[in-house]
JSON list of C-alpha atoms in Angstrom, two decimals:
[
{"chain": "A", "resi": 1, "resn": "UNK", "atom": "CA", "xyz": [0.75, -21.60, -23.81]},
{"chain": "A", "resi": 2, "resn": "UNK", "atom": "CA", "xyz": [0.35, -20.77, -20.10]},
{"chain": "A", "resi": 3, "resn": "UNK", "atom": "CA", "xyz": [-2.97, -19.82, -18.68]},
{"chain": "A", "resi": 4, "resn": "UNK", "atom": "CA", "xyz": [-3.21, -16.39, -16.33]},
{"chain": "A", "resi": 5, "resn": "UNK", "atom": "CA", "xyz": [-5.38, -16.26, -13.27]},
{"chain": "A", "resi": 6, "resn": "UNK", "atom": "CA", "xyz": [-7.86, -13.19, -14.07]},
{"chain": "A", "resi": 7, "resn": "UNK", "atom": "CA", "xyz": [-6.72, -12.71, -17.44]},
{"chain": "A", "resi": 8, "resn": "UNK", "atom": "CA", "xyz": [-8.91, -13.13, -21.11]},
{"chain": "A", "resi": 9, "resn": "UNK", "atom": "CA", "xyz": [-5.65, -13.92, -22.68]},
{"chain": "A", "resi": 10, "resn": "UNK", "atom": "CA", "xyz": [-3.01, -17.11, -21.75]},
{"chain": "A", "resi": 11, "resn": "UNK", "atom": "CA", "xyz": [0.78, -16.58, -22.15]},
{"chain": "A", "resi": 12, "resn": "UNK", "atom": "CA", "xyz": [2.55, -17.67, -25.74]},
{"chain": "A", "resi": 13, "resn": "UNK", "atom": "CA", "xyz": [6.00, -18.01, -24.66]},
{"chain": "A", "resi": 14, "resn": "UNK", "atom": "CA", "xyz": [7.55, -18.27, -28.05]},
{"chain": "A", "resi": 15, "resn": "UNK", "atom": "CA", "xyz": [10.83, -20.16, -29.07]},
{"chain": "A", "resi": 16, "resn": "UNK", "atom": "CA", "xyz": [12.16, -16.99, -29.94]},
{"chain": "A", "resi": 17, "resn": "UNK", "atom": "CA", "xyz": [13.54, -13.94, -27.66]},
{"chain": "A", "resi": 18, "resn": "UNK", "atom": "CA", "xyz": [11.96, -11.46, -29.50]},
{"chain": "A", "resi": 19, "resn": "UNK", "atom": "CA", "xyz": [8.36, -13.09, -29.40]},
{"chain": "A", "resi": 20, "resn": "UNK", "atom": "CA", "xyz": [9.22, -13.63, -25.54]},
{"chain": "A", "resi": 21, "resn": "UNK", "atom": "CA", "xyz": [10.34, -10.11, -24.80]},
{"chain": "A", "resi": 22, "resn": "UNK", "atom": "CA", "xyz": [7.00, -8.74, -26.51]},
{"chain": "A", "resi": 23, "resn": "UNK", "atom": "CA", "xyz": [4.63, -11.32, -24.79]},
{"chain": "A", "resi": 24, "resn": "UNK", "atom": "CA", "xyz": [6.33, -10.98, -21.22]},
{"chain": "A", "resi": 25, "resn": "UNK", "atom": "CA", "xyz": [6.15, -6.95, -21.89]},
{"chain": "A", "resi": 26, "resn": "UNK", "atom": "CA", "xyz": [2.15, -7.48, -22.22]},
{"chain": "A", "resi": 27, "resn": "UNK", "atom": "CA", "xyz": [1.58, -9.42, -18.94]},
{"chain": "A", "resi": 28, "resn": "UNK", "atom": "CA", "xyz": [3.61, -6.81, -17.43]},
{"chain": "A", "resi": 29, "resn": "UNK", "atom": "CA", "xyz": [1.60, -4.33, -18.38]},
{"chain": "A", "resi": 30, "resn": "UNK", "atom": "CA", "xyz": [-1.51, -6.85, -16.61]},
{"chain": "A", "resi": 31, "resn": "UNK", "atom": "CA", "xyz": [0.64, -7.14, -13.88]},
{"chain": "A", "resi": 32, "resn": "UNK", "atom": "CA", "xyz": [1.46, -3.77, -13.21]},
{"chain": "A", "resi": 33, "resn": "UNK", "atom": "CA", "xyz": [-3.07, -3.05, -12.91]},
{"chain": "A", "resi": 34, "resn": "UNK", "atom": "CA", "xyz": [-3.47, -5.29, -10.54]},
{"chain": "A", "resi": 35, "resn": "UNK", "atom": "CA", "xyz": [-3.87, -5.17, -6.43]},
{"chain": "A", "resi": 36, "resn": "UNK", "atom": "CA", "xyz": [-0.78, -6.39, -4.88]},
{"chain": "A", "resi": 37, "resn": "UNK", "atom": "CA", "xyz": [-1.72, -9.40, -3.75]},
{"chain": "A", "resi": 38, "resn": "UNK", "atom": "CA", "xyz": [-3.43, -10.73, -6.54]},
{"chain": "A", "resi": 39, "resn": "UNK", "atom": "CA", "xyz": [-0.16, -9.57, -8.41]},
{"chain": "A", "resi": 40, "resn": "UNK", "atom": "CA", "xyz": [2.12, -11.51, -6.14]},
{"chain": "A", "resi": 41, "resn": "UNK", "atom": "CA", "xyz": [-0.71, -14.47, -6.41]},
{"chain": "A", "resi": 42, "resn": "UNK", "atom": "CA", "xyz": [-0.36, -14.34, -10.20]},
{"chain": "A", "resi": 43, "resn": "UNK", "atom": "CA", "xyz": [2.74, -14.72, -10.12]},
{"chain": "A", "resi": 44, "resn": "UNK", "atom": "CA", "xyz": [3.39, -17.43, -7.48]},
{"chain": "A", "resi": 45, "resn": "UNK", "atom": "CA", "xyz": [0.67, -19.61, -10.46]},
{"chain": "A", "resi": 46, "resn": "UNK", "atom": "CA", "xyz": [2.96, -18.93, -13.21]},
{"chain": "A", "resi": 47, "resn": "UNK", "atom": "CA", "xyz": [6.39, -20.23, -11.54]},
{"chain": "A", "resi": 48, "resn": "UNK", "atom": "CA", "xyz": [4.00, -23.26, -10.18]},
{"chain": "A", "resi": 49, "resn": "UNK", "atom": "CA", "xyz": [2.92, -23.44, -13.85]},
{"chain": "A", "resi": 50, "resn": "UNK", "atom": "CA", "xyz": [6.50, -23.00, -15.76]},
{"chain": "A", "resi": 51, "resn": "UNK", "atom": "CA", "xyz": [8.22, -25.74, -13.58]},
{"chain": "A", "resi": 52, "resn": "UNK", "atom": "CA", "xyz": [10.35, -22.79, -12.20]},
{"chain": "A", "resi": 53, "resn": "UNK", "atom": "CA", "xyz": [11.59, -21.62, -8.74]},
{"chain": "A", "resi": 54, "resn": "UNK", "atom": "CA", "xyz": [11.56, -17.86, -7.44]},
{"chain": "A", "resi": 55, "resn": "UNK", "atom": "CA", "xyz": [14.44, -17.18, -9.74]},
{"chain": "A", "resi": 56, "resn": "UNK", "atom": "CA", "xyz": [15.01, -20.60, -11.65]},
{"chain": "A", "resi": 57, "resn": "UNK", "atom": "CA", "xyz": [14.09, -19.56, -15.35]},
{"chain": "A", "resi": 58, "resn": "UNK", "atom": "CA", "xyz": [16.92, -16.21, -15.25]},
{"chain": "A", "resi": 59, "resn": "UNK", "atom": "CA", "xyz": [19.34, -16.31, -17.43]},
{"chain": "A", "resi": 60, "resn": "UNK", "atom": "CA", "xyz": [22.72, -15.66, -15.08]},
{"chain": "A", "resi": 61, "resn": "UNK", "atom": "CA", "xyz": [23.33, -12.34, -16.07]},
{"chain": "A", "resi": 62, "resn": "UNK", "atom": "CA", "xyz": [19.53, -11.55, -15.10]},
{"chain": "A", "resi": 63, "resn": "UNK", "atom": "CA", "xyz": [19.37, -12.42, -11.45]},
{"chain": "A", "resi": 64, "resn": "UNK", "atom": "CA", "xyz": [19.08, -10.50, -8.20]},
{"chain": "A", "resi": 65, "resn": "UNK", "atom": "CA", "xyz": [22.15, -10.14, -6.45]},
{"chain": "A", "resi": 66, "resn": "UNK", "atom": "CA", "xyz": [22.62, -12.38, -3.62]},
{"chain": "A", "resi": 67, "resn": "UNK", "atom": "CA", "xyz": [23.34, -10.60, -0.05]},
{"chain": "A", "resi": 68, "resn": "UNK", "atom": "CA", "xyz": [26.80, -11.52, -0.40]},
{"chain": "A", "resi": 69, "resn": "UNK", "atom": "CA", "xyz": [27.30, -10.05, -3.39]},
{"chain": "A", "resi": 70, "resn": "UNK", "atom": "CA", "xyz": [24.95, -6.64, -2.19]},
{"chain": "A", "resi": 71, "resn": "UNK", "atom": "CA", "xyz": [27.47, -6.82, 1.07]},
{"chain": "A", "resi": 72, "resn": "UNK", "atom": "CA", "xyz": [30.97, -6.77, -0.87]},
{"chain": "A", "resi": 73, "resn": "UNK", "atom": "CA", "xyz": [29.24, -3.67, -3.25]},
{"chain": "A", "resi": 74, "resn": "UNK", "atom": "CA", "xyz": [28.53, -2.34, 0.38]},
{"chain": "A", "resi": 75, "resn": "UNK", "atom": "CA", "xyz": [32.13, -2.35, 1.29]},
{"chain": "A", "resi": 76, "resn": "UNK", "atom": "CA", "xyz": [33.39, -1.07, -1.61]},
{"chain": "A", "resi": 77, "resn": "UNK", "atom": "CA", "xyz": [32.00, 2.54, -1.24]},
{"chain": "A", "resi": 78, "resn": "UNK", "atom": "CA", "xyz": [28.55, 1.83, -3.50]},
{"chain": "A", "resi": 79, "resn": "UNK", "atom": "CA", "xyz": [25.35, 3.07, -2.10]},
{"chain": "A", "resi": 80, "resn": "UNK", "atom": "CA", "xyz": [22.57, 0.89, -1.54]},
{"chain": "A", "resi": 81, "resn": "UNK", "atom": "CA", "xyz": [19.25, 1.85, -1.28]},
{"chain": "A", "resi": 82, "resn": "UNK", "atom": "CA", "xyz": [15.71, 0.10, -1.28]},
{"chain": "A", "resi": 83, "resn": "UNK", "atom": "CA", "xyz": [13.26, -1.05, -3.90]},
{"chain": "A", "resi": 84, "resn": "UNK", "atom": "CA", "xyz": [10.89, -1.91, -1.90]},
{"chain": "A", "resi": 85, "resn": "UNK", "atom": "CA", "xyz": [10.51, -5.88, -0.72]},
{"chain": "A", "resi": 86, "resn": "UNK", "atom": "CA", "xyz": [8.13, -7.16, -3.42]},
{"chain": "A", "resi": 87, "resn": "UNK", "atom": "CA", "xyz": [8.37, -4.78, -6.37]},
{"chain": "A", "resi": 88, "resn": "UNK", "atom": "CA", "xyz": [4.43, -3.26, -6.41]},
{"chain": "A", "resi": 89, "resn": "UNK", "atom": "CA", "xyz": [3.11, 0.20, -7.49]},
{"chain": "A", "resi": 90, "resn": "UNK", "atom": "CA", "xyz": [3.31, 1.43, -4.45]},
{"chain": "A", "resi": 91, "resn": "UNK", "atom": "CA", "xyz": [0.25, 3.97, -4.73]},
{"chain": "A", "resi": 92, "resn": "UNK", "atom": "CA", "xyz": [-2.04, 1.11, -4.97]},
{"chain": "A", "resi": 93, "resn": "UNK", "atom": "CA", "xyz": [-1.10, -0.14, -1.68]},
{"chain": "A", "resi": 94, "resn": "UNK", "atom": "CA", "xyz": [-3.16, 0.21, 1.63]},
{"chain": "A", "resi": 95, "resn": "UNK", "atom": "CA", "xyz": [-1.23, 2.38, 4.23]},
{"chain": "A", "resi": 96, "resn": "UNK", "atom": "CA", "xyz": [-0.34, -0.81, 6.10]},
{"chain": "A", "resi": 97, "resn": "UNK", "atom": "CA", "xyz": [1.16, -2.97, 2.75]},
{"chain": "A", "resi": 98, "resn": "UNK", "atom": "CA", "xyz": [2.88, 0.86, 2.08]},
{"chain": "A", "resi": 99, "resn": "UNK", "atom": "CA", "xyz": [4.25, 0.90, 5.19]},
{"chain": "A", "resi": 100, "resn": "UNK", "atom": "CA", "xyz": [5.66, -2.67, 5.30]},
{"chain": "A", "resi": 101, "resn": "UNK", "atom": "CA", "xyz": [7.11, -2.44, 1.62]},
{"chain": "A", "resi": 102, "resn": "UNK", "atom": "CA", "xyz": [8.86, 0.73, 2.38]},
{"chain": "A", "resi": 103, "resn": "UNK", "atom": "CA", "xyz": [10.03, -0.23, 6.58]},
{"chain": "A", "resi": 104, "resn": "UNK", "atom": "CA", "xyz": [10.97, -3.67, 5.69]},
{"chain": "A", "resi": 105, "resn": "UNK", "atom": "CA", "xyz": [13.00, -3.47, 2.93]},
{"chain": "A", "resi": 106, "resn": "UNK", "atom": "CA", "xyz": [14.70, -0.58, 4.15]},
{"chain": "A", "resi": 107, "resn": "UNK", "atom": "CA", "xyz": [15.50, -2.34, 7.38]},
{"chain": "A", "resi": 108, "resn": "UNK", "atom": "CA", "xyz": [16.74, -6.18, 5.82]},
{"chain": "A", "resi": 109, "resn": "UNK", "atom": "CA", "xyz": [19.55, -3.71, 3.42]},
{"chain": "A", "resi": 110, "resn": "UNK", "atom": "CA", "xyz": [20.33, -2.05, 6.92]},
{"chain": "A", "resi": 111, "resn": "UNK", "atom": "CA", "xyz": [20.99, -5.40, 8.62]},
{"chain": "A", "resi": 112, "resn": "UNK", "atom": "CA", "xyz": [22.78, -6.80, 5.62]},
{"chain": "A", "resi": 113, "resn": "UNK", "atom": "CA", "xyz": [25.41, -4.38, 5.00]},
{"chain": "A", "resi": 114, "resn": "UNK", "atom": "CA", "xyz": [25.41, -2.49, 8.52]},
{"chain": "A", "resi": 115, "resn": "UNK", "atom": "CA", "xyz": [25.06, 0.95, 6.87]},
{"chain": "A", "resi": 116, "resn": "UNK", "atom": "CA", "xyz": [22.08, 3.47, 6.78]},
{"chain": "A", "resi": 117, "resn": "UNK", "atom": "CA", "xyz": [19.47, 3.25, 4.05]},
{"chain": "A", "resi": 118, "resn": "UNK", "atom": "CA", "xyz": [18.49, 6.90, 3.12]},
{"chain": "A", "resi": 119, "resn": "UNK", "atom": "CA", "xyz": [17.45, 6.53, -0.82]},
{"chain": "A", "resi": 120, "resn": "UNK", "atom": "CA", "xyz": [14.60, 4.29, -2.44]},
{"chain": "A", "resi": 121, "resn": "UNK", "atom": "CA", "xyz": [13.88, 4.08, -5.66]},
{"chain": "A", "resi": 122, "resn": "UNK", "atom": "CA", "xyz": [9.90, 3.36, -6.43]},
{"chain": "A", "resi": 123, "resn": "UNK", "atom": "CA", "xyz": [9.07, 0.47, -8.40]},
{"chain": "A", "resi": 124, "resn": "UNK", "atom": "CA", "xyz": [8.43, 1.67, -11.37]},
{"chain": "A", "resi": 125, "resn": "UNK", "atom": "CA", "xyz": [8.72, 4.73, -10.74]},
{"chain": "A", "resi": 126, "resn": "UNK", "atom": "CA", "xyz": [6.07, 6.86, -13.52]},
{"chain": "A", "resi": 127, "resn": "UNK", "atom": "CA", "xyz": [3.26, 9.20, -13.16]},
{"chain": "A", "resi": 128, "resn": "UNK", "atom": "CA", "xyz": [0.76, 6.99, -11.05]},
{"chain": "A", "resi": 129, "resn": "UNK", "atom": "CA", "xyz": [3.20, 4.96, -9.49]},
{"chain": "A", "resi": 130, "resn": "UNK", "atom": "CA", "xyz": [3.52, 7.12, -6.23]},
{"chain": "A", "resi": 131, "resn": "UNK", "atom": "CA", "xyz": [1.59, 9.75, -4.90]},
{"chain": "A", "resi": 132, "resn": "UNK", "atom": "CA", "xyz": [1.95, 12.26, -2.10]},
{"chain": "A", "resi": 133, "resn": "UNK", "atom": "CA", "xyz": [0.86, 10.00, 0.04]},
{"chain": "A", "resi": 134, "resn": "UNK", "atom": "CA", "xyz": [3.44, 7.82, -0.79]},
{"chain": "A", "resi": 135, "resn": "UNK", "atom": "CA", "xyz": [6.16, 10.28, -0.39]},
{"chain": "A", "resi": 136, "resn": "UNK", "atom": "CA", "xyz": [5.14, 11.03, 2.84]},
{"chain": "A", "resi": 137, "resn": "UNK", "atom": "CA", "xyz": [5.04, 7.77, 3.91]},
{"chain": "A", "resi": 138, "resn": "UNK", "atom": "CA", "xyz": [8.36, 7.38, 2.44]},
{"chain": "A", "resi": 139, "resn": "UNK", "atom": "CA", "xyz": [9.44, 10.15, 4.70]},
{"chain": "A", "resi": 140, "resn": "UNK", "atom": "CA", "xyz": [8.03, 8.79, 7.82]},
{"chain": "A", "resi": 141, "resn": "UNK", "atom": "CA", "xyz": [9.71, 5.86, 7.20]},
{"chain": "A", "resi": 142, "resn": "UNK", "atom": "CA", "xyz": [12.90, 7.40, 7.54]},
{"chain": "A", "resi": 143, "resn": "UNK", "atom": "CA", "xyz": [14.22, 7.22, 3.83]},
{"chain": "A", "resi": 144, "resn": "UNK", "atom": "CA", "xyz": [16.13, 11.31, 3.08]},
{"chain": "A", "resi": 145, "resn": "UNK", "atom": "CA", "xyz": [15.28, 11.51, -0.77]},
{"chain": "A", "resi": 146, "resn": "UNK", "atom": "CA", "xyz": [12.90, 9.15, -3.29]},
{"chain": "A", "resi": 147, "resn": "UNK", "atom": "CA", "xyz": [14.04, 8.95, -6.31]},
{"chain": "A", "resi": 148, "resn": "UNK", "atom": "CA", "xyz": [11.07, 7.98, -9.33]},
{"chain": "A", "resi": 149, "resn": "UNK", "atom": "CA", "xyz": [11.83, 6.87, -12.95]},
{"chain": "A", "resi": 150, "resn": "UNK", "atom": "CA", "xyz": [10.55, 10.35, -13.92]},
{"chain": "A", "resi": 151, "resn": "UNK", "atom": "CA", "xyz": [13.06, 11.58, -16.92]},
{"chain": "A", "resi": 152, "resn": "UNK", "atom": "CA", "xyz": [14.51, 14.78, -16.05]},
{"chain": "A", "resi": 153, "resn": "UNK", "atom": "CA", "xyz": [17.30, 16.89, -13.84]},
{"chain": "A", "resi": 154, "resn": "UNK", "atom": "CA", "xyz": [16.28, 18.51, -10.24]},
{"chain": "A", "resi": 155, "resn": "UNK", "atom": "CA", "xyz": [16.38, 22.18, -10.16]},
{"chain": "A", "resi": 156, "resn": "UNK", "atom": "CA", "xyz": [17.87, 23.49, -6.49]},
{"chain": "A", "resi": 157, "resn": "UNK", "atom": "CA", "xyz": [15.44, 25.99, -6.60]},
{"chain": "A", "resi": 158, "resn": "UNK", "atom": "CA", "xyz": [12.21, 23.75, -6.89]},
{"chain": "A", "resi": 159, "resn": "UNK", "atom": "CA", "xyz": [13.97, 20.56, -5.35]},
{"chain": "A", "resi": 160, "resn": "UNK", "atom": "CA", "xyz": [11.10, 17.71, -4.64]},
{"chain": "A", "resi": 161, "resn": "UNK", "atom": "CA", "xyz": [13.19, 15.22, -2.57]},
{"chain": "A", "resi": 162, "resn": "UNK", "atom": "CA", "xyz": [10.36, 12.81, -2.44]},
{"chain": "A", "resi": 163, "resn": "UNK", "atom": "CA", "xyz": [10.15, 13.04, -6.02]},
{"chain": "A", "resi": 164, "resn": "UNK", "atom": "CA", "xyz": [13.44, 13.47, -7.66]},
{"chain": "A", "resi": 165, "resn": "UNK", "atom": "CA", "xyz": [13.95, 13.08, -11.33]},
{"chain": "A", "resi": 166, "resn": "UNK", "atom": "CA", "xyz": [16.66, 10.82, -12.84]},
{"chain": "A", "resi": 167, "resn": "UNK", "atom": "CA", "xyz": [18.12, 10.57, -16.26]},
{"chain": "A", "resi": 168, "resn": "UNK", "atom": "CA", "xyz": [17.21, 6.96, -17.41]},
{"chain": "A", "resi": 169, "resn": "UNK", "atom": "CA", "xyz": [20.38, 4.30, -18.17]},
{"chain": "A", "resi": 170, "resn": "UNK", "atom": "CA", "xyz": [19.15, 1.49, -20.03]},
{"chain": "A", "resi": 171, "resn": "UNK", "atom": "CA", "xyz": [20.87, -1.79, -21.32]},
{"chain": "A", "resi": 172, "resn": "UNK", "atom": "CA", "xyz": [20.88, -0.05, -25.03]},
{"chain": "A", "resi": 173, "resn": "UNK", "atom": "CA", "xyz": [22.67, 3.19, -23.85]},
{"chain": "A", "resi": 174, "resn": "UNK", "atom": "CA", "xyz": [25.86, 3.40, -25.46]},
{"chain": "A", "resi": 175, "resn": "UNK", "atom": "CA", "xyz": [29.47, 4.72, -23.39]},
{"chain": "A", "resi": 176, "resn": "UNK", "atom": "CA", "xyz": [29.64, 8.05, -25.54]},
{"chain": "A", "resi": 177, "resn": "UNK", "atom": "CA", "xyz": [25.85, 8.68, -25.20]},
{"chain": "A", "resi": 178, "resn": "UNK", "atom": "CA", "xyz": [26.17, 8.06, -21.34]},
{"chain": "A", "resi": 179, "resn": "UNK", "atom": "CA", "xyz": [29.19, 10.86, -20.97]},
{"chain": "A", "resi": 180, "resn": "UNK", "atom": "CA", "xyz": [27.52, 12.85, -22.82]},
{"chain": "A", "resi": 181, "resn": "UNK", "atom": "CA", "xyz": [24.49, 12.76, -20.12]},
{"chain": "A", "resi": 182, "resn": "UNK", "atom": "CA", "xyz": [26.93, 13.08, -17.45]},
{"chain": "A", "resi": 183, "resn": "UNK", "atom": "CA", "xyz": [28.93, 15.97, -18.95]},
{"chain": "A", "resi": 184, "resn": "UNK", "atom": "CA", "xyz": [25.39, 17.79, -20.07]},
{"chain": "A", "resi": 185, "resn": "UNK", "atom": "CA", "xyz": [22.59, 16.82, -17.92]},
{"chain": "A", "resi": 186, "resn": "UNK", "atom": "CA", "xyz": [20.43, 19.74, -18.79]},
{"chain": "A", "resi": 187, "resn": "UNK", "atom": "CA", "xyz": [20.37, 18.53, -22.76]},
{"chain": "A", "resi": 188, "resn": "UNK", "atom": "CA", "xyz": [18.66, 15.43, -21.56]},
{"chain": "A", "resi": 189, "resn": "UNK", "atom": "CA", "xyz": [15.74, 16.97, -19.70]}
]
């Protein structure tokens, strides 16, 4: 049991990954409410509290990629865009913490793999979790298209770069069930 800064309710981190997964989905949810900086606060206490560093409890297969690895993707021909620096619903943000989320992180991928960053992703990504001021802000910052976590295809006609659908790839999406959302976007939307 782990106690949470500003929250009724401590943290049961269960011996099993189920109990985990559900508990960790709950303070997400907590997280995901709160200003920025208490967020990033919050979460500073629980690695303090857990005996962990910034990424010490991941499993391997869980951890950010390390700059070399981001670099060698880079080469290769992938694309890599921004996430912003510290993860945060980015509507909640004053202009300035907007500004250096999206400038930042936009310029340390630039200087990393030498290439042009024209495509962010929003944290999170839903309804609420960017706004238009965010997508002009995303704009001004120099980014060419924002992509959200918004299920759906983009029509030509009514095209919202700052606000471009995706069809959502998850760890439980099977090989014939992702062709098939390649081969026939439109059934997915």
């Amino acid at each position: 049991v782990v106690p949470v800064a500003g929250w009724d309710q401590p943290l049961r981190l269960s011996a099993d990954r189920a109990g985990r997964r559900c508990e960790l989905l709950r303070l997400l949810r907590h997280l995901k409410r709160l200003p920025n900086a208490q967020r990033l606060q919050v979460m500073d206490d629980l690695r303090r509290k857990i005996g962990a560093g910034e990424f010490g409890v991941a499993s391997p297969e869980s951890r950010p990629l390390n700059w070399d690895q981001v670099r060698e993707m880079s080469h290769g021909g992938i694309e890599i865009g921004s996430h912003t620096v510290s993860h945060p619903i980015l509507s909640n943000l004053s202009d300035a913490e907007l500004e250096r989320e999206l400038v930042d992180s936009k310029t340390e991928i630039e200087q990393q793999t030498g290439k042009r960053v024209e495509v962010i992703s929003y944290p999170v990504g839903g309804n609420g979790a960017f706004d238009e001021r965010v997508q002009r802000a995303t704009e001004q910052a120099g980014y060419r298209l924002g992509c959200s976590y918004l299920a759906g295809t983009n029509r030509l006609s009514n095209l919202k770069t700052f606000a471009l659908k995706r069809l959502h790839v998850e760890r439980y999406t099977t090989p014939s069930y992702f062709s098939a959302m390649l081969n026939l976007p439109e059934v997915f939307d």
